Amino acid sequence: IHMYETFEGGPMLPWTVGNGVFEAPIDNPDSNSVNGSDHVGRYVKDTFEYSLLLADLGTPMDLSVLNQFHLQVYAQAPTQVLLKLEGPGGPAIEKIKNIGLANEWQDYTFDFSDAADYTHLTKIVLFFDPGVKTSVDTYLFDNLLALPEGACRNVTPNPDMIDDFECNRNAT
């Protein structure tokens, strides 16, 4: 496991805001079984289509094993979150997840195994409500970490399967 961000004791990553307002650490307003942390980060989106938070790590991430990124999100309204990894000298990779529940902590997994051989990714970028210009919602996020692929490594995803309670988890 590689913990990129927990907000316990302050931000671990050098977050830069591209439109909007970022504040961390703040008290977790809804500590529960999904996110029992004391502190989280808060981002208030501005009226730009692609308001973002960016953290430049300075050195490349190793996705050869730790390529399953987890992020916990608490959103005011159902929307989407986009996690993008980028860096100099090669292509970026991004994954998007639907935020189906408002005002509840949810844990999202972003599978970057198709970039396991990338050696140039030095930046983590978060977009909340990407592509929507009129949104000025508040988003809480926490516990950004990377894990190994695990049991679902060689399973072909089935986008028509809502949820088989194993490796095809497409319900939101």
Backbone as a chain_set.jsonl record, in Angstrom:
{"seq": "IHMYETFEGGPMLPWTVGNGVFEAPIDNPDSNSVNGSDHVGRYVKDTFEYSLLLADLGTPMDLSVLNQFHLQVYAQAPTQVLLKLEGPGGPAIEKIKNIGLANEWQDYTFDFSDAADYTHLTKIVLFFDPGVKTSVDTYLFDNLLALPEGACRNVTPNPDMIDDFECNRNAT", "coords": {"N": [[0.849, -1.189, 0.0], [0.508, 2.203, -0.828], [0.244, 5.194, 0.666], [-0.962, 8.121, -0.476], [-2.349, 10.424, 0.298], [-3.783, 11.53, 3.313], [-4.52, 13.565, 5.032], [-4.221, 13.645, 7.749], [-2.646, 15.342, 10.214], [-2.058, 17.327, 8.432], [-1.805, 18.278, 4.901], [-0.352, 15.774, 2.814], [0.488, 15.879, 0.236], [1.608, 18.272, -2.228], [-0.731, 20.159, -2.956], [-2.077, 22.029, -5.625], [-4.289, 24.524, -6.641], [-6.401, 24.799, -9.387], [-8.442, 26.929, -10.088], [-11.128, 27.526, -7.958], [-11.483, 26.691, -4.429], [-9.373, 25.366, -2.0], [-9.044, 23.638, 1.046], [-7.349, 22.331, 3.8], [-6.009, 20.596, 6.616], [-9.414, 19.741, 7.439], [-11.993, 19.173, 9.881], [-13.516, 15.985, 9.774], [-16.78, 15.872, 8.811], [-18.571, 13.791, 8.907], [-17.83, 11.229, 10.139], [-17.582, 7.803, 9.637], [-18.214, 4.29, 8.887], [-17.152, 4.017, 6.325], [-15.366, 6.162, 6.004], [-13.513, 6.797, 8.574], [-11.74, 8.711, 9.376], [-10.196, 11.46, 11.143], [-9.619, 13.87, 9.917], [-10.032, 15.61, 6.775], [-9.875, 16.693, 3.301], [-11.111, 19.687, 1.756], [-12.736, 20.868, -1.113], [-13.937, 23.496, -2.993], [-15.6, 23.917, -5.853], [-15.081, 26.03, -8.687], [-16.595, 28.208, -11.175], [-15.688, 27.018, -13.632], [-15.268, 24.832, -16.368], [-13.428, 22.757, -16.085], [-12.319, 22.821, -13.396], [-9.742, 22.178, -11.061], [-7.64, 20.126, -8.921], [-4.228, 19.743, -8.351], [-1.403, 17.74, -7.788], [1.993, 17.696, -7.774], [4.319, 15.3, -7.68], [7.004, 15.219, -8.159], [8.723, 13.045, -8.549], [8.554, 9.997, -10.461], [5.657, 7.889, -10.228], [5.351, 4.467, -9.246], [3.722, 2.259, -10.997], [3.819, -0.381, -11.56], [3.118, -2.406, -9.802], [1.511, -1.265, -7.747], [-1.225, -0.145, -8.717], [-3.908, 0.271, -8.402], [-5.87, 2.717, -7.57], [-7.368, 4.266, -4.809], [-9.935, 6.388, -3.628], [-11.672, 8.349, -1.363], [-14.764, 9.995, -1.339], [-16.964, 12.657, -0.595], [-19.765, 14.13, -1.607], [-21.868, 16.941, -2.449], [-23.889, 16.581, -4.263], [-25.123, 14.153, -6.651], [-22.74, 13.312, -9.12], [-19.709, 13.378, -10.973], [-16.341, 12.151, -10.594], [-13.054, 12.642, -11.642], [-9.984, 11.118, -11.997], [-6.729, 11.745, -12.797], [-3.578, 10.841, -14.058], [-0.475, 12.139, -14.847], [2.486, 13.206, -16.656], [5.796, 14.318, -17.697], [7.066, 13.464, -20.957], [5.476, 11.364, -21.9], [2.249, 9.713, -22.404], [-0.78, 10.804, -20.727], [-3.034, 9.357, -18.326], [-6.395, 8.697, -17.543], [-9.229, 8.196, -15.411], [-12.706, 7.929, -14.814], [-15.331, 8.233, -12.456], [-18.688, 7.65, -11.476], [-20.448, 9.532, -9.13], [-22.79, 8.472, -7.187], [-24.306, 8.845, -4.88], [-25.385, 11.414, -2.744], [-24.057, 13.414, -0.101], [-22.828, 11.416, 1.449], [-20.116, 9.406, 2.46], [-18.188, 7.766, 0.044], [-16.295, 5.106, -1.375], [-14.063, 4.952, -3.966], [-12.616, 3.122, -6.664], [-9.963, 3.31, -8.884], [-8.77, 1.936, -11.695], [-5.652, 1.635, -12.827], [-4.127, -0.237, -14.116], [-3.613, -0.654, -16.797], [-1.623, 1.108, -17.299], [0.641, 0.135, -16.184], [3.258, -0.139, -17.088], [4.135, 2.439, -17.44], [6.49, 4.938, -16.819], [6.769, 7.594, -16.312], [4.932, 9.156, -14.952], [4.18, 11.745, -12.874], [2.388, 13.412, -11.703], [-0.687, 13.96, -9.962], [-4.014, 14.496, -10.654], [-7.104, 15.873, -9.813], [-10.459, 16.122, -10.745], [-13.528, 17.424, -10.014], [-16.904, 17.042, -10.818], [-16.438, 17.212, -13.665], [-16.275, 19.088, -16.691], [-18.564, 20.544, -16.29], [-19.776, 23.689, -16.147], [-21.352, 25.304, -14.503], [-21.372, 24.412, -11.905], [-20.785, 24.887, -8.48], [-20.234, 23.396, -6.284], [-19.398, 21.818, -3.128], [-16.821, 19.585, -2.267], [-15.653, 16.896, -0.411], [-12.706, 15.074, 0.234], [-10.555, 12.205, 0.714], [-8.039, 9.929, 1.947], [-6.396, 8.954, -0.296], [-4.968, 6.415, -1.956], [-2.762, 3.803, -3.158], [-3.01, 0.497, -4.273], [-2.107, -3.004, -4.798], [-3.176, -4.928, -7.703], [-4.555, -7.413, -7.138], [-7.048, -10.008, -6.631], [-8.669, -9.71, -8.902], [-7.108, -9.392, -11.092], [-6.72, -10.805, -13.618], [-9.252, -10.884, -14.685], [-11.653, -10.26, -17.116], [-13.307, -7.242, -17.505], [-16.846, -6.858, -17.423], [-18.961, -4.781, -18.855], [-21.709, -4.917, -19.014], [-22.601, -6.183, -16.794], [-24.079, -5.502, -13.792], [-23.443, -5.92, -11.04], [-21.534, -8.426, -9.754], [-20.688, -9.04, -7.309], [-18.081, -9.692, -7.005], [-15.669, -9.302, -9.084], [-16.766, -7.657, -11.041], [-17.956, -4.718, -10.538], [-20.015, -2.53, -11.124], [-22.1, -0.949, -10.307], [-23.457, 2.14, -9.125]], "CA": [[0.0, 0.0, 0.0], [1.163, 3.511, -0.791], [-0.685, 6.266, 1.066], [-0.591, 9.4, -1.06], [-2.956, 11.537, 1.036], [-4.722, 11.212, 4.39], [-4.822, 14.831, 5.702], [-3.961, 13.58, 9.19], [-1.434, 16.116, 10.463], [-1.86, 18.262, 7.325], [-1.698, 17.635, 3.581], [0.874, 15.051, 2.501], [0.842, 16.238, -1.134], [1.621, 19.72, -2.479], [-1.888, 20.446, -3.808], [-2.212, 23.322, -6.287], [-5.672, 24.683, -7.081], [-6.648, 25.432, -10.672], [-9.812, 27.457, -9.948], [-11.807, 26.993, -6.797], [-10.857, 26.916, -3.125], [-8.976, 24.136, -1.315], [-8.702, 23.817, 2.448], [-7.048, 21.064, 4.491], [-7.057, 19.65, 6.975], [-10.61, 20.169, 8.153], [-12.593, 18.051, 10.6], [-14.436, 15.137, 9.016], [-18.109, 16.157, 9.348], [-19.42, 12.603, 8.934], [-16.991, 10.062, 10.358], [-18.414, 6.592, 9.621], [-17.485, 3.065, 8.558], [-16.433, 4.195, 5.06], [-14.249, 7.051, 6.306], [-13.451, 7.089, 9.999], [-10.65, 9.658, 9.622], [-10.495, 12.692, 11.87], [-9.457, 15.036, 9.042], [-10.217, 15.427, 5.333], [-9.67, 17.889, 2.495], [-12.336, 20.261, 1.179], [-12.549, 21.618, -2.359], [-15.134, 24.162, -3.508], [-15.401, 24.096, -7.294], [-15.388, 27.337, -9.265], [-17.425, 28.125, -12.386], [-14.917, 26.642, -14.811], [-15.63, 23.463, -16.75], [-12.449, 21.794, -15.597], [-11.637, 23.221, -12.171], [-8.966, 21.002, -10.69], [-6.596, 20.076, -7.901], [-3.074, 19.061, -8.928], [-0.262, 17.498, -6.908], [3.187, 17.266, -8.502], [5.144, 14.521, -6.761], [8.407, 15.453, -8.458], [9.335, 11.796, -9.009], [7.535, 9.127, -11.049], [4.963, 6.859, -9.462], [5.594, 3.115, -9.715], [2.437, 1.598, -11.199], [4.036, -1.767, -11.972], [2.357, -3.244, -8.876], [0.512, -0.448, -7.045], [-1.923, 0.57, -9.781], [-5.323, 0.399, -8.061], [-5.969, 3.904, -6.729], [-8.614, 4.425, -4.055], [-10.206, 7.747, -3.171], [-12.962, 8.506, -0.697], [-15.375, 11.274, -1.729], [-18.246, 13.072, -0.016], [-20.215, 15.178, -2.53], [-23.173, 17.549, -2.171], [-24.875, 16.139, -5.255], [-24.601, 13.133, -7.568], [-21.965, 13.894, -10.207], [-18.596, 12.515, -11.348], [-14.983, 12.519, -10.206], [-12.067, 12.177, -12.609], [-8.616, 11.042, -11.485], [-5.816, 11.728, -13.937], [-2.147, 10.763, -13.777], [0.241, 12.67, -16.008], [3.89, 13.53, -16.441], [6.515, 14.642, -18.927], [7.671, 12.403, -21.741], [4.598, 10.257, -22.237], [0.824, 10.013, -22.343], [-1.509, 10.828, -19.462], [-4.1, 8.363, -18.231], [-7.433, 9.178, -16.634], [-10.397, 7.346, -15.159], [-13.813, 8.703, -14.266], [-16.303, 7.451, -11.687], [-19.937, 8.32, -11.141], [-20.788, 9.697, -7.72], [-24.226, 8.203, -7.219], [-24.978, 9.221, -3.64], [-25.02, 12.711, -2.184], [-23.928, 13.572, 1.35], [-22.365, 10.169, 2.064], [-18.793, 8.983, 2.033], [-18.113, 6.624, -0.871], [-14.935, 4.727, -1.72], [-13.983, 4.675, -5.405], [-11.389, 2.489, -7.135], [-9.568, 3.693, -10.239], [-7.868, 0.893, -12.161], [-4.622, 2.123, -13.738], [-3.259, -1.364, -14.48], [-3.207, -0.544, -18.2], [-0.455, 1.984, -17.338], [1.631, -0.478, -15.288], [4.611, 0.029, -17.609], [4.461, 3.862, -17.542], [7.527, 5.327, -15.854], [6.919, 9.046, -16.39], [3.797, 9.832, -14.318], [4.63, 12.446, -11.669], [1.334, 14.313, -11.222], [-2.031, 13.47, -9.684], [-4.962, 15.583, -10.898], [-8.495, 15.568, -9.472], [-11.518, 16.974, -11.289], [-14.86, 17.126, -9.5], [-17.924, 17.542, -11.736], [-15.699, 17.665, -14.84], [-17.026, 19.504, -17.87], [-19.767, 21.298, -15.91], [-19.354, 25.058, -15.876], [-22.207, 26.002, -13.542], [-21.268, 23.804, -10.582], [-19.935, 25.501, -7.45], [-20.466, 22.524, -5.144], [-18.305, 21.501, -2.221], [-16.437, 18.178, -2.276], [-14.68, 16.449, 0.572], [-12.013, 13.875, -0.229], [-9.635, 11.694, 1.715], [-7.463, 8.593, 1.826], [-5.945, 8.602, -1.638], [-3.932, 5.402, -1.805], [-2.569, 2.861, -4.262], [-2.928, -0.901, -3.849], [-1.897, -3.931, -5.915], [-4.379, -5.359, -8.411], [-5.276, -8.417, -6.364], [-7.744, -11.177, -7.175], [-9.351, -9.43, -10.17], [-6.078, -9.033, -12.056], [-6.884, -11.401, -14.949], [-10.673, -10.957, -15.014], [-12.077, -9.29, -18.12], [-14.494, -6.527, -17.048], [-18.074, -6.99, -18.193], [-19.71, -3.545, -18.62], [-23.142, -5.206, -18.949], [-22.869, -6.761, -15.472], [-24.223, -4.433, -12.798], [-22.631, -6.256, -9.88], [-21.499, -9.853, -9.459], [-20.166, -9.083, -5.942], [-16.705, -10.154, -7.042], [-14.783, -8.41, -9.828], [-17.553, -6.71, -11.844], [-18.66, -3.855, -9.583], [-20.339, -1.356, -11.938], [-23.23, -0.194, -9.726], [-23.087, 3.36, -8.4]], "C": [[0.885, 1.24, 0.0], [0.1, 4.562, -0.482], [-0.184, 7.569, 0.453], [-1.128, 10.562, -0.238], [-3.932, 11.036, 2.081], [-5.217, 12.457, 5.12], [-4.674, 14.771, 7.214], [-2.625, 14.28, 9.44], [-1.135, 17.124, 9.362], [-1.764, 17.533, 6.006], [-0.339, 16.961, 3.4], [1.39, 15.432, 1.107], [0.801, 17.75, -1.307], [0.495, 20.123, -3.442], [-1.848, 21.878, -4.318], [-3.631, 23.393, -6.833], [-5.714, 25.391, -8.423], [-8.11, 25.844, -10.711], [-10.525, 26.76, -8.8], [-11.02, 27.271, -5.527], [-10.599, 25.568, -2.466], [-8.595, 24.467, 0.113], [-8.456, 22.45, 3.077], [-5.957, 21.318, 5.528], [-8.25, 20.35, 7.61], [-11.153, 18.952, 8.885], [-13.549, 17.295, 9.69], [-15.833, 15.331, 9.598], [-19.006, 14.928, 9.492], [-18.555, 11.346, 9.04], [-17.883, 8.822, 10.461], [-17.576, 5.389, 9.218], [-16.725, 3.167, 7.233], [-15.2, 5.063, 5.28], [-14.307, 7.46, 7.77], [-12.339, 8.058, 10.365], [-11.125, 10.866, 10.413], [-10.496, 13.901, 10.944], [-9.569, 14.653, 7.569], [-9.832, 16.722, 4.621], [-10.991, 18.36, 1.932], [-11.961, 21.078, -0.047], [-13.891, 22.183, -2.781], [-14.84, 24.515, -4.961], [-15.803, 25.497, -7.726], [-16.155, 27.133, -10.571], [-16.576, 27.965, -13.65], [-15.227, 25.181, -15.099], [-14.692, 22.416, -16.154], [-11.628, 22.392, -14.454], [-10.934, 21.987, -11.626], [-8.085, 21.241, -9.482], [-5.457, 19.257, -8.49], [-1.994, 18.922, -7.868], [0.887, 16.956, -7.754], [4.119, 16.591, -7.503], [6.637, 14.745, -6.97], [9.154, 14.228, -8.954], [8.232, 10.878, -9.532], [6.931, 8.14, -10.049], [5.293, 5.501, -10.072], [4.254, 2.389, -9.793], [2.592, 0.13, -11.578], [3.279, -2.744, -11.074], [1.212, -2.449, -8.243], [-0.234, 0.435, -8.043], [-3.435, 0.647, -9.574], [-5.456, 1.556, -7.08], [-7.351, 3.96, -6.082], [-8.719, 5.866, -3.601], [-11.584, 7.753, -2.532], [-13.471, 9.909, -0.954], [-16.714, 11.434, -1.031], [-18.694, 14.277, -0.837], [-21.597, 15.683, -2.141], [-24.266, 17.03, -3.082], [-24.281, 15.022, -6.095], [-23.911, 13.803, -8.76], [-20.891, 12.894, -10.624], [-17.302, 13.044, -10.734], [-14.034, 11.879, -11.21], [-10.697, 12.226, -11.938], [-7.698, 10.848, -12.677], [-4.384, 11.664, -13.42], [-1.424, 11.232, -15.03], [1.688, 12.96, -15.639], [4.576, 13.796, -17.755], [7.012, 13.385, -19.647], [6.788, 11.225, -22.074], [3.147, 10.631, -22.074], [0.294, 10.053, -20.903], [-2.536, 9.695, -19.49], [-5.113, 8.881, -17.228], [-8.578, 8.181, -16.558], [-11.462, 8.211, -14.503], [-14.782, 7.76, -13.553], [-17.541, 8.304, -11.432], [-20.088, 8.371, -9.627], [-22.304, 9.601, -7.649], [-24.989, 8.669, -5.996], [-24.465, 10.561, -3.145], [-24.939, 12.613, -0.668], [-23.635, 12.267, 2.084], [-20.96, 9.876, 1.566], [-18.907, 7.743, 1.15], [-16.64, 6.371, -1.189], [-14.913, 4.308, -3.19], [-12.623, 4.083, -5.735], [-11.172, 2.87, -8.592], [-8.481, 2.715, -10.68], [-6.914, 1.454, -13.212], [-3.664, 1.011, -14.155], [-2.825, -1.307, -15.936], [-2.039, 0.42, -18.383], [0.67, 1.428, -16.467], [3.065, -0.296, -15.775], [5.004, 1.497, -17.808], [5.459, 4.227, -16.45], [7.706, 6.84, -15.769], [5.849, 9.828, -15.61], [4.201, 10.42, -12.966], [3.536, 13.309, -11.043], [0.019, 13.571, -11.031], [-2.972, 14.661, -9.834], [-6.367, 15.087, -10.58], [-9.418, 16.603, -10.084], [-12.836, 16.526, -10.664], [-15.872, 17.791, -10.415], [-17.278, 18.054, -13.026], [-16.609, 18.001, -16.014], [-18.272, 20.306, -17.57], [-19.336, 22.676, -15.433], [-20.118, 25.699, -14.72], [-22.095, 25.471, -12.118], [-20.334, 24.599, -9.681], [-20.099, 24.71, -6.152], [-19.196, 22.319, -4.331], [-18.089, 19.993, -2.213], [-15.425, 17.939, -1.166], [-14.008, 15.207, 0.008], [-10.934, 13.491, 0.765], [-9.089, 10.342, 1.273], [-7.214, 8.161, 0.388], [-4.776, 7.636, -1.483], [-3.881, 4.504, -3.025], [-2.336, 1.477, -3.687], [-2.576, -1.773, -5.05], [-3.227, -4.397, -6.493], [-5.184, -6.42, -7.696], [-5.98, -9.47, -7.192], [-8.365, -10.939, -8.544], [-8.376, -9.133, -11.305], [-6.339, -9.568, -13.461], [-8.34, -11.565, -15.365], [-10.999, -9.876, -16.037], [-13.34, -8.589, -17.63], [-15.674, -6.725, -17.99], [-18.931, -5.752, -17.929], [-21.22, -3.758, -18.545], [-23.558, -5.803, -17.605], [-22.963, -5.607, -14.465], [-23.331, -4.719, -11.601], [-22.686, -7.759, -9.651], [-20.91, -10.11, -8.066], [-18.768, -9.68, -5.88], [-15.864, -9.115, -7.788], [-15.52, -7.412, -10.718], [-18.444, -5.91, -10.897], [-18.982, -2.543, -10.292], [-21.495, -0.538, -11.401], [-22.693, 1.057, -9.03], [-24.206, 3.804, -7.496]], "O": [[1.875, 1.317, 0.727], [-0.82, 4.786, -1.268], [0.883, 8.065, 0.815], [-0.449, 11.578, -0.085], [-4.805, 10.219, 1.786], [-6.257, 12.397, 5.775], [-4.972, 15.75, 7.898], [-1.591, 13.849, 8.928], [-0.059, 17.721, 9.357], [-1.653, 16.308, 5.979], [0.693, 17.51, 3.785], [2.584, 15.322, 0.832], [0.048, 18.436, -0.616], [0.751, 20.396, -4.615], [-1.619, 22.818, -3.557], [-4.12, 22.43, -7.423], [-5.13, 26.463, -8.581], [-8.929, 25.155, -11.319], [-10.512, 25.533, -8.703], [-10.022, 27.992, -5.543], [-11.496, 24.728, -2.381], [-7.907, 25.455, 0.368], [-9.252, 21.527, 2.909], [-5.086, 22.164, 5.327], [-8.118, 21.405, 8.231], [-10.809, 17.82, 8.546], [-14.301, 17.9, 8.926], [-16.061, 14.994, 10.759], [-20.065, 14.996, 10.116], [-18.551, 10.506, 8.14], [-18.816, 8.784, 11.262], [-16.348, 5.468, 9.209], [-15.736, 2.458, 7.046], [-14.115, 4.739, 4.799], [-15.058, 8.359, 8.149], [-12.024, 8.215, 11.544], [-12.295, 11.244, 10.362], [-11.264, 14.842, 11.142], [-9.247, 13.534, 7.172], [-9.504, 17.72, 5.262], [-11.886, 17.559, 1.659], [-11.013, 21.863, -0.032], [-14.868, 21.447, -2.914], [-13.947, 25.309, -5.255], [-16.75, 26.076, -7.194], [-16.337, 25.999, -11.015], [-16.746, 28.707, -14.618], [-15.426, 24.388, -14.179], [-15.12, 21.327, -15.771], [-10.401, 22.463, -14.529], [-11.46, 20.878, -11.714], [-7.822, 22.373, -9.078], [-5.69, 18.194, -9.066], [-1.704, 19.87, -7.137], [0.773, 15.897, -8.371], [4.643, 17.235, -6.594], [7.44, 14.493, -6.073], [10.122, 14.358, -9.703], [7.089, 10.976, -9.085], [7.609, 7.634, -9.154], [5.492, 5.396, -11.282], [3.716, 1.957, -8.773], [1.603, -0.536, -11.884], [2.845, -3.798, -11.537], [0.073, -2.915, -8.211], [0.082, 1.615, -8.197], [-4.162, 1.047, -10.483], [-5.185, 1.396, -5.89], [-8.368, 3.728, -6.736], [-7.724, 6.49, -3.236], [-12.544, 7.227, -3.094], [-12.738, 10.889, -0.815], [-17.488, 10.486, -0.895], [-18.068, 15.335, -0.771], [-22.4, 14.944, -1.573], [-25.441, 17.039, -2.715], [-23.061, 14.944, -6.242], [-24.443, 14.751, -9.337], [-21.138, 11.688, -10.628], [-17.188, 14.223, -10.401], [-14.196, 10.716, -11.579], [-10.303, 13.25, -11.381], [-7.861, 9.915, -13.464], [-4.026, 12.35, -12.463], [-1.72, 10.781, -16.136], [2.061, 12.959, -14.466], [4.014, 13.532, -18.818], [7.334, 12.379, -19.016], [7.289, 10.181, -22.491], [2.835, 11.744, -21.651], [0.844, 9.425, -19.999], [-2.856, 9.153, -20.547], [-4.748, 9.435, -16.191], [-8.855, 7.437, -17.498], [-11.15, 9.117, -13.729], [-15.016, 6.636, -13.996], [-17.452, 9.511, -11.204], [-19.881, 7.375, -8.935], [-23.013, 10.54, -8.01], [-26.202, 8.869, -6.065], [-23.26, 10.81, -3.128], [-25.656, 11.836, -0.038], [-24.124, 12.038, 3.191], [-20.654, 10.075, 0.39], [-19.629, 6.799, 1.47], [-15.841, 7.305, -1.263], [-15.657, 3.417, -3.602], [-11.605, 4.481, -5.168], [-12.077, 2.767, -9.421], [-7.398, 2.678, -10.096], [-7.313, 1.716, -14.347], [-2.516, 1.283, -14.508], [-1.778, -1.852, -16.287], [-1.512, 0.548, -19.488], [1.559, 2.174, -16.057], [3.994, -0.298, -14.967], [6.099, 1.774, -18.297], [5.281, 3.858, -15.289], [8.695, 7.314, -15.21], [5.874, 11.059, -15.617], [4.523, 9.686, -12.032], [3.735, 13.876, -9.968], [-0.345, 12.69, -11.809], [-2.76, 15.707, -9.221], [-6.77, 14.012, -11.023], [-9.192, 17.807, -9.961], [-13.21, 15.359, -10.781], [-15.727, 18.965, -10.755], [-17.528, 19.186, -13.44], [-17.58, 17.297, -16.294], [-18.977, 20.715, -18.493], [-18.622, 22.809, -14.439], [-19.572, 26.557, -14.026], [-22.686, 26.05, -11.206], [-19.221, 24.943, -10.079], [-20.102, 25.28, -5.061], [-18.086, 22.605, -4.78], [-19.045, 19.218, -2.159], [-14.464, 18.692, -1.009], [-14.662, 14.378, -0.624], [-10.458, 14.314, 1.547], [-9.608, 9.706, 0.355], [-7.741, 7.153, -0.081], [-3.727, 7.994, -0.947], [-4.82, 4.447, -3.819], [-1.568, 1.301, -2.741], [-2.724, -1.341, -6.193], [-4.272, -4.275, -5.854], [-6.411, -6.324, -7.656], [-5.567, -9.786, -8.308], [-8.571, -11.899, -9.286], [-8.788, -8.669, -12.369], [-6.184, -8.816, -14.424], [-8.633, -12.309, -16.302], [-10.657, -8.709, -15.843], [-14.344, -9.25, -17.364], [-15.51, -6.754, -19.21], [-19.571, -5.671, -16.881], [-21.943, -2.883, -18.067], [-24.751, -5.912, -17.319], [-22.019, -4.83, -14.318], [-22.549, -3.862, -11.188], [-23.754, -8.311, -9.385], [-20.664, -11.256, -7.691], [-18.324, -10.124, -4.821], [-15.397, -8.15, -7.183], [-14.933, -6.403, -11.11], [-19.526, -6.351, -10.507], [-18.293, -1.546, -10.082], [-21.841, 0.485, -11.992], [-21.619, 1.037, -8.428], [-24.077, 4.814, -6.805]]}, "num_chains": 1, "name": "protein.A"}
